[in-house]
mmCIF file of C-alpha atoms in Angstrom:
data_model
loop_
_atom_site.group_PDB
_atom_site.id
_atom_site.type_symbol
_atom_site.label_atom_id
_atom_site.label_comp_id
_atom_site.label_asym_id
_atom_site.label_seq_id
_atom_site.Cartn_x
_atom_site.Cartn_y
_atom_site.Cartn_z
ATOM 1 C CA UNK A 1 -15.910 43.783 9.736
ATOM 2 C CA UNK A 2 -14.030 42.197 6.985
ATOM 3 C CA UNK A 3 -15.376 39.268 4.505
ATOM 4 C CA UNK A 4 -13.440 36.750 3.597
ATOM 5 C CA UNK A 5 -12.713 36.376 -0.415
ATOM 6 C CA UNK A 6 -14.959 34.412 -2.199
ATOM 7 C CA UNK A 7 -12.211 32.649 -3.699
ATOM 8 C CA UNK A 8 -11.338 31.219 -0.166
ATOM 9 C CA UNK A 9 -15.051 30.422 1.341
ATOM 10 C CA UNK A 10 -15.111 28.873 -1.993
ATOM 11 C CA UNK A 11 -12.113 26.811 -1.386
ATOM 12 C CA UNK A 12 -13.166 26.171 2.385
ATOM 13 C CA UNK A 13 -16.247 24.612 0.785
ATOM 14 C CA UNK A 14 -14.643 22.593 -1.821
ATOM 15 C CA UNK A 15 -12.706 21.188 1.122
ATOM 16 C CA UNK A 16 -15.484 19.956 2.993
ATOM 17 C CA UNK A 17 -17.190 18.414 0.257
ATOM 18 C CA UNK A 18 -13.887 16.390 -0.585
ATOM 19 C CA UNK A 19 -13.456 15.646 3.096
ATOM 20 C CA UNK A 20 -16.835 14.090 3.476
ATOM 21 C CA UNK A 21 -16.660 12.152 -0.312
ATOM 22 C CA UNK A 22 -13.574 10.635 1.789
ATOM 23 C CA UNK A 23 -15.464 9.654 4.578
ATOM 24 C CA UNK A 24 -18.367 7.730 2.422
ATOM 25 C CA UNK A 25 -16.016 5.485 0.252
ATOM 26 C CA UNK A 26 -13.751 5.086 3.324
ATOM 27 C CA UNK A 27 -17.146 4.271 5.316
ATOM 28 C CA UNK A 28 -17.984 2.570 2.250
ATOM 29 C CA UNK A 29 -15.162 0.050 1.897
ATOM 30 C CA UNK A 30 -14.841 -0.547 5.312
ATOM 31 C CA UNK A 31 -18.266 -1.829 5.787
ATOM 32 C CA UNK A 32 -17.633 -4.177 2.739
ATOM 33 C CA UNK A 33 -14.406 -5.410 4.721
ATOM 34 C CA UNK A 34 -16.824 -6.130 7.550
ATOM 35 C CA UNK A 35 -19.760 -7.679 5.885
ATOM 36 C CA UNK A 36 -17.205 -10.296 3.961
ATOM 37 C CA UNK A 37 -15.480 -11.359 6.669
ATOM 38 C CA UNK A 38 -18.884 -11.446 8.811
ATOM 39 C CA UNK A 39 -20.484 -13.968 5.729
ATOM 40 C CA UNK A 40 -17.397 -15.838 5.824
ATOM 41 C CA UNK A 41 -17.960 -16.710 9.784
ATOM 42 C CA UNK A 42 -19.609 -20.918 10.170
ATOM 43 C CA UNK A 43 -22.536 -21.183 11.858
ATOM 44 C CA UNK A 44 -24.529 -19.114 9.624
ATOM 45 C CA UNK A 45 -27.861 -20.164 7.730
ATOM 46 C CA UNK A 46 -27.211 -20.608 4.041
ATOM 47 C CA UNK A 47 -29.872 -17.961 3.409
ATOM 48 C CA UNK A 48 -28.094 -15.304 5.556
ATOM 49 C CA UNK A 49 -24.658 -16.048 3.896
ATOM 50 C CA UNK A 50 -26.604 -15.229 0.848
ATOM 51 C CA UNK A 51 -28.048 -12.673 1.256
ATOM 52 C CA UNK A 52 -24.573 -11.066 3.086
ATOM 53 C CA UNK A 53 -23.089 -11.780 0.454
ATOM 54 C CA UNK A 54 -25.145 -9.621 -2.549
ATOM 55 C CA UNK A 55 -24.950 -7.247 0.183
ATOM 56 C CA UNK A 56 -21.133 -7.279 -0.373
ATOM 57 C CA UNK A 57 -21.077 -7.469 -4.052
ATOM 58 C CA UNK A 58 -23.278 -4.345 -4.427
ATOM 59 C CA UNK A 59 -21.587 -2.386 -1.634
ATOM 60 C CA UNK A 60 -18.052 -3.409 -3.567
ATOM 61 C CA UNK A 61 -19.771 -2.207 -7.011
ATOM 62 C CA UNK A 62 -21.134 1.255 -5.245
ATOM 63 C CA UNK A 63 -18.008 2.065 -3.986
ATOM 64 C CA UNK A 64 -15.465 1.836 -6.930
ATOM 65 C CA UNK A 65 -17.280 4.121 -9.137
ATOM 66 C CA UNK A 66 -18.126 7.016 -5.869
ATOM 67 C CA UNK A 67 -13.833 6.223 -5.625
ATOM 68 C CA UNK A 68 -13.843 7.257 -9.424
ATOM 69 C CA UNK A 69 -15.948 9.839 -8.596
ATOM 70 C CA UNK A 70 -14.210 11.420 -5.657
ATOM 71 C CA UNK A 71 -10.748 11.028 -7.771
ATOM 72 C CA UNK A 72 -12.127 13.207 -10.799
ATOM 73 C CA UNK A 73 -14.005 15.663 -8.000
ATOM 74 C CA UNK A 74 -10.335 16.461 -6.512
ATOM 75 C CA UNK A 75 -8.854 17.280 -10.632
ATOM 76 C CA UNK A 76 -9.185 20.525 -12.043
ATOM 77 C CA UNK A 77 -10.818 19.122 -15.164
ATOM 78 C CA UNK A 78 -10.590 22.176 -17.832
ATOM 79 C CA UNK A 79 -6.403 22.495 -16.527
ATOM 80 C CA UNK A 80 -5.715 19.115 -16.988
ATOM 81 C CA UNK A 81 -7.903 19.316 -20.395
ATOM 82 C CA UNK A 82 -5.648 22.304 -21.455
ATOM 83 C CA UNK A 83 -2.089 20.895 -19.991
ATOM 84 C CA UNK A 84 -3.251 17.338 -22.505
ATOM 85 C CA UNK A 85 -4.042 20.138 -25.460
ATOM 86 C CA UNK A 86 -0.945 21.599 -25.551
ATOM 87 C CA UNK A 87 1.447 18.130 -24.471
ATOM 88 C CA UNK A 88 3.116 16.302 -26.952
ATOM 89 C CA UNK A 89 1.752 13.354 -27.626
ATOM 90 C CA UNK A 90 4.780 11.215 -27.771
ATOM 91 C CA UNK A 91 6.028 12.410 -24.685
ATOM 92 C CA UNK A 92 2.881 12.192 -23.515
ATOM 93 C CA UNK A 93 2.611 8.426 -24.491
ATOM 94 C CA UNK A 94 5.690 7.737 -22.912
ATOM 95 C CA UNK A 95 4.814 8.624 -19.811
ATOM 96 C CA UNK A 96 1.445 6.845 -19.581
ATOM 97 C CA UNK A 97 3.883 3.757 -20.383
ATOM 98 C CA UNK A 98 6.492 4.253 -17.783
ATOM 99 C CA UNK A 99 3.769 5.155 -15.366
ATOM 100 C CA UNK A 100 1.625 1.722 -16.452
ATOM 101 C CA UNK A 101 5.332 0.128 -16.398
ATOM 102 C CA UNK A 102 6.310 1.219 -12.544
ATOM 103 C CA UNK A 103 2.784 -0.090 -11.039
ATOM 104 C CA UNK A 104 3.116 -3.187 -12.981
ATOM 105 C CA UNK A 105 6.717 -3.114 -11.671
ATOM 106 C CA UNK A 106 5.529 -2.894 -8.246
ATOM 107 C CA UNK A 107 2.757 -5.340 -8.346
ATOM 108 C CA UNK A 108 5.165 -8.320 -9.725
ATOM 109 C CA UNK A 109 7.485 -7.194 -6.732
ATOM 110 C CA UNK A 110 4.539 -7.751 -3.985
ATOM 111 C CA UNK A 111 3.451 -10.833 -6.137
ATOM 112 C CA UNK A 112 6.792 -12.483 -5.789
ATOM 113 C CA UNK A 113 7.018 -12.193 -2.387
ATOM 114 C CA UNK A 114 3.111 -13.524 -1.758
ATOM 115 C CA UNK A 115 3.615 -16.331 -4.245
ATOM 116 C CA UNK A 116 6.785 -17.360 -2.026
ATOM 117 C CA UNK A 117 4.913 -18.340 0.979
ATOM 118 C CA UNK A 118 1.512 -19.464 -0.929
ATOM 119 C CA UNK A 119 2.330 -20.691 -4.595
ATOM 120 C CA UNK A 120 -1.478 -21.544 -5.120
ATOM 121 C CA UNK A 121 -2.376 -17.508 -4.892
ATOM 122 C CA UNK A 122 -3.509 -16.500 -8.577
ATOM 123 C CA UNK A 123 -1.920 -13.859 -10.265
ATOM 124 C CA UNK A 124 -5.555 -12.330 -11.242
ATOM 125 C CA UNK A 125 -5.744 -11.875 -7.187
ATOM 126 C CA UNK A 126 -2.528 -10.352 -6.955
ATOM 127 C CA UNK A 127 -3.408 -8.006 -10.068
ATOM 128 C CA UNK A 128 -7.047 -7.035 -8.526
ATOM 129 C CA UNK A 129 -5.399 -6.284 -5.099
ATOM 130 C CA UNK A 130 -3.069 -3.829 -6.083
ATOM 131 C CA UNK A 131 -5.504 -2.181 -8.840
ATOM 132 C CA UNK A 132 -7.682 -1.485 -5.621
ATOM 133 C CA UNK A 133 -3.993 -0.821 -3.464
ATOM 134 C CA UNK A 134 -3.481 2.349 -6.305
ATOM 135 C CA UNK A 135 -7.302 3.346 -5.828
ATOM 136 C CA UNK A 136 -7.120 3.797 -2.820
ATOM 137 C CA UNK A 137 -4.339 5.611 -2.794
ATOM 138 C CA UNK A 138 -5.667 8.198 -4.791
ATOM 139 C CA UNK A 139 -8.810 8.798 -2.998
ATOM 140 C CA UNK A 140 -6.888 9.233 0.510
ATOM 141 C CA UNK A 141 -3.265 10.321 -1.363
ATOM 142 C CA UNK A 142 -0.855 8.735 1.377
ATOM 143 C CA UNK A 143 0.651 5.011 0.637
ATOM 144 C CA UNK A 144 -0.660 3.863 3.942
ATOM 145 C CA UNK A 145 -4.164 3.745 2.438
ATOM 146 C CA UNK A 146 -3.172 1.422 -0.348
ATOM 147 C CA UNK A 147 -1.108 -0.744 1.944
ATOM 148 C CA UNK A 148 -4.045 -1.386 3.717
ATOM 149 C CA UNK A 149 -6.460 -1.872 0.941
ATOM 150 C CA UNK A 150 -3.412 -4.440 -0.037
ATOM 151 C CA UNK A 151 -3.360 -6.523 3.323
ATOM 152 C CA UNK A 152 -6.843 -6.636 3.774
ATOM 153 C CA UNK A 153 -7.171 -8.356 0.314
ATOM 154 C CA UNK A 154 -4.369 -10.723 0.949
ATOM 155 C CA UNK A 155 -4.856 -11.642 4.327
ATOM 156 C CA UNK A 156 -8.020 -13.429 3.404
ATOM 157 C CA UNK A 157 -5.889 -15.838 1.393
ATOM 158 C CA UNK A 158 -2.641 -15.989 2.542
ATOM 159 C CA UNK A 159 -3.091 -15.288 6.670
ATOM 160 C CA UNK A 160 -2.309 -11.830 7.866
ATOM 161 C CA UNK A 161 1.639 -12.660 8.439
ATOM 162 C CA UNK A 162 2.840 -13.494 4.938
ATOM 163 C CA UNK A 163 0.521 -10.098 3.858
ATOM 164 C CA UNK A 164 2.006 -7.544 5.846
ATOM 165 C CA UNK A 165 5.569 -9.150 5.964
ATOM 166 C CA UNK A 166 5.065 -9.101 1.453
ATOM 167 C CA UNK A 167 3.674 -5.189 1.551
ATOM 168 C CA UNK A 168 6.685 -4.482 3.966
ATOM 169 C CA UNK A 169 9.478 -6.072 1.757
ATOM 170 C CA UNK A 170 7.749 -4.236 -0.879
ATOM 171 C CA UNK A 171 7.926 -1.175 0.343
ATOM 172 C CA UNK A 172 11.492 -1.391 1.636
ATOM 173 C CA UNK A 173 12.575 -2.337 -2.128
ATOM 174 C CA UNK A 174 11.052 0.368 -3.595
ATOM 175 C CA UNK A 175 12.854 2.581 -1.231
ATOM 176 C CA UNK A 176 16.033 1.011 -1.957
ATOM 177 C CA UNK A 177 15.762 1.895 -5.034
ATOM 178 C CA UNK A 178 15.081 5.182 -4.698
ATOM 179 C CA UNK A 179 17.912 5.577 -2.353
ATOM 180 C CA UNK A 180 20.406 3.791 -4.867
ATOM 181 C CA UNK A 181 19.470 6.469 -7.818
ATOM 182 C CA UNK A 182 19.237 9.086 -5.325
ATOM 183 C CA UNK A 183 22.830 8.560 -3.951
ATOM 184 C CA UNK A 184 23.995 7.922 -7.448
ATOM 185 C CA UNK A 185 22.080 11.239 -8.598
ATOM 186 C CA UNK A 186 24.450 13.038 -5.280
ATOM 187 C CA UNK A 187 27.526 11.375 -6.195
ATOM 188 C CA UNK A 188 27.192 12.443 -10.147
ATOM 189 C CA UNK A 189 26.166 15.851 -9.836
ATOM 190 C CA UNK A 190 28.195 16.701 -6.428
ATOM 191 C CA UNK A 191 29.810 19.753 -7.796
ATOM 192 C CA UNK A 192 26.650 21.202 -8.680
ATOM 193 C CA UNK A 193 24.634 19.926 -5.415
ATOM 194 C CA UNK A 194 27.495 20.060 -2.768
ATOM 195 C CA UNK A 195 29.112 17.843 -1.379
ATOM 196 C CA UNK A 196 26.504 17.858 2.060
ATOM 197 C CA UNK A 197 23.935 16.390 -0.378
ATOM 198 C CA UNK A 198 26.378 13.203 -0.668
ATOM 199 C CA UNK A 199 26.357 13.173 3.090
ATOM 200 C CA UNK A 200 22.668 13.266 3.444
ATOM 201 C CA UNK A 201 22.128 10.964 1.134
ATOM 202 C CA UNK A 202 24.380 8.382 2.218
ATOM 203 C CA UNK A 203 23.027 9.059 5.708
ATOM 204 C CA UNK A 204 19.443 8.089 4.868
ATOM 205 C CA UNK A 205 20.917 5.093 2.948
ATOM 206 C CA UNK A 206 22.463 4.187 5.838
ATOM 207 C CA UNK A 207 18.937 4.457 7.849
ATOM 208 C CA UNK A 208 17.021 2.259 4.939
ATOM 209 C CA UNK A 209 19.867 -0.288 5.339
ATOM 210 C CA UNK A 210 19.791 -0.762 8.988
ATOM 211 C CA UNK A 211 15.703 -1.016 8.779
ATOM 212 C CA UNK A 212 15.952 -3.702 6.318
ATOM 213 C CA UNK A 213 18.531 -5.231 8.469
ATOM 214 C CA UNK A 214 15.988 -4.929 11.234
ATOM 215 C CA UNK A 215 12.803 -6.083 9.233
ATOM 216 C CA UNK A 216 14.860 -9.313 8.140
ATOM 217 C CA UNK A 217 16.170 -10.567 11.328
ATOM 218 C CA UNK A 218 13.030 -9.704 13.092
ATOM 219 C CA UNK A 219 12.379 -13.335 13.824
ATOM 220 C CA UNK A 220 15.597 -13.306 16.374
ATOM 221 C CA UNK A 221 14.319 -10.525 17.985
ATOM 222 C CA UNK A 222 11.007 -11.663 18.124
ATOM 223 C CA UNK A 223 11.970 -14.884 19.606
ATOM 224 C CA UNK A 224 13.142 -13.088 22.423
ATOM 225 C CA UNK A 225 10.323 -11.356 23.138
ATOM 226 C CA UNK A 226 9.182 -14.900 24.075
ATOM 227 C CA UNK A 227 11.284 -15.285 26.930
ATOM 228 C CA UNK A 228 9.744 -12.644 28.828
ATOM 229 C CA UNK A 229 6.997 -13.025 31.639
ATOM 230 C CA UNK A 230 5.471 -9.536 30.740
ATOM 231 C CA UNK A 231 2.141 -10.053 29.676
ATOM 232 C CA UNK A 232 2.680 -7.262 27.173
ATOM 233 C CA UNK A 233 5.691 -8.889 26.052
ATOM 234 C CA UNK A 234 3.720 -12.249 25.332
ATOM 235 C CA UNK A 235 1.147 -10.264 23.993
ATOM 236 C CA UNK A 236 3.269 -8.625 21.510
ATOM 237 C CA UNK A 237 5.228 -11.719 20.316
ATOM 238 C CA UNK A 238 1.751 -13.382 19.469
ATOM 239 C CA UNK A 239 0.844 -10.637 17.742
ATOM 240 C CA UNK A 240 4.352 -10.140 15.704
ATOM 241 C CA UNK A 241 5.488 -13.961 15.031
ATOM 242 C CA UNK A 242 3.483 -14.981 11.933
ATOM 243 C CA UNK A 243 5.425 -11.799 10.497
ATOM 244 C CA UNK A 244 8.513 -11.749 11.596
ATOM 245 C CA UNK A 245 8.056 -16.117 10.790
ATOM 246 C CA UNK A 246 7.408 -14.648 7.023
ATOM 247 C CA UNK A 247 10.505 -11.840 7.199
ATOM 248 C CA UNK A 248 12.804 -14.608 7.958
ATOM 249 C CA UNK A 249 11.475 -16.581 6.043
ATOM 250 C CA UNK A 250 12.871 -14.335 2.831
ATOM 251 C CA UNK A 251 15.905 -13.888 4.731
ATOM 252 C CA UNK A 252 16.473 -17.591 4.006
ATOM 253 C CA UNK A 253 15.670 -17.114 0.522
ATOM 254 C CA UNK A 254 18.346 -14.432 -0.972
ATOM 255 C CA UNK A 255 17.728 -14.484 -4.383
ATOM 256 C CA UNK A 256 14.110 -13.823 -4.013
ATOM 257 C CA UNK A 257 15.658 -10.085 -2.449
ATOM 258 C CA UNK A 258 17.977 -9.871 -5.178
ATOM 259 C CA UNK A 259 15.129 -9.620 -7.439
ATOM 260 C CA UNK A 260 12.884 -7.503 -5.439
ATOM 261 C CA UNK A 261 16.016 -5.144 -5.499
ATOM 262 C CA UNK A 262 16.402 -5.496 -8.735
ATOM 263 C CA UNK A 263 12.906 -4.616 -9.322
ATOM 264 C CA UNK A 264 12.473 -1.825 -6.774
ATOM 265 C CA UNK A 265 15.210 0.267 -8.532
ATOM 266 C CA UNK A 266 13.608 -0.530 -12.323
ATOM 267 C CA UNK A 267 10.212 1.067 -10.760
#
């Protein structure tokens, strides 16, 4: 019978290791979700809330650096040591700015929109959230990780409506941008791309449009939901009205979108 290569038991090992490093922080982080909320909860001795609560702190202090740890695990150190040898340093610079500059970019966006239903939130909040939101999304690489690193935080604060309604203007911004330089991109280089590129590209602008077209009316069609004896129907405008109250909220409030346009296509 054959072996397999080294090189891939190897690999098939390296996977698991990563896979289960995953599973403690995201075991990790979870349980320190659960333990704040749980010392939050009245009725509790002062002693128990206490003692929850150191719980918490060193449970949040184990699991940043094992997050650190897991992010350096998944890096080819001596590649990346040998790509930063031979970079040039300027260029190099440059793009530790304009990568610095888009996060910040994006945190101000989802700050904006949080501040615009709760004024009193700090900034300092805003900026630890969404240090934790880009964290997290390089331990588990997929934005859905972040985003819900991101509501967790801000839910505590500002109610779990105004959080998810912020992280979903966000989002939709940042894709508006993207679809703006994209179809500019298209429309520049058509002769090189073809002109089915300008076609596709206008077609998924014309998807992102008609979802934020959705997303900000969804208080209309929410309301409706109302109306309905279904008990799923009920069920599911409780669940979706502090949201959709938030979404329309910002509908009402167009220059607040102007600038989280504006600010989704500088990121």
């Amino acid at each position: 019978m054959d072996t397999e290569p080294r090189s891939t038991v190897a690999a098939g090992h390296r996977l698991r290791r990563q896979r289960r490093w995953k599973l403690i922080v995201t075991l990790s982080y979870s349980v320190t979700v659960h333990g704040w909320s749980a010392s939050r909860r009245s009725g509790e001795p002062a002693g128990s809330r206490s003692r929850r609560q150191r719980v918490v702190v060193a449970l949040q202090v184990a699991a940043v650096p094992a997050a650190v740890l897991l992010v350096l695990h998944g890096v080819d150190l001596r590649q990346a040591g040998a790509a930063l040898a031979t970079a040039d340093p300027y260029w190099l610079i440059a793009a530790i700015l304009l990568s610095f500059a888009s996060v910040a970019t994006a945190a101000v966006t989802w700050g904006m929109l949080i501040h615009a239903t709760n004024a009193r939130v700090r900034w300092s909040w805003i900026v630890a959230w969404h240090a934790r939101t880009v964290l997290a999304g390089q331990v588990i690489p997929t934005g859905t990780a972040g985003d819900a690193v991101r509501v967790m935080g801000a839910r505590r604060v500002v109610g779990i409506g105004p959080a998810i309604a912020g992280t979903l203007i966000s989002r939709l911004s940042g894709g508006l941008g993207l679809v703006i330089w994209g179809v500019t991109g298209t429309v520049l280089l058509r002769d090189a791309l073809g002109r089915n590129t300008i076609v596709i590209a206008a077609c998924l602008a014309g998807a992102l449009i008609s979802v934020a077209g959705l997303l900000l009316t969804a208080d209309l069609w929410v309301d409706w939901l109302a109306h309905r004896r279904s008990t799923w129907a009920q069920r599911l405008h409780r669940w979706l009205r502090p949201i959709a109250a938030t979404l329309g909220s910002y509908r009402s409030n167009p220059s607040l979108l102007l600038q989280s346009l504006l600010l989704g296509l500088a990121s």
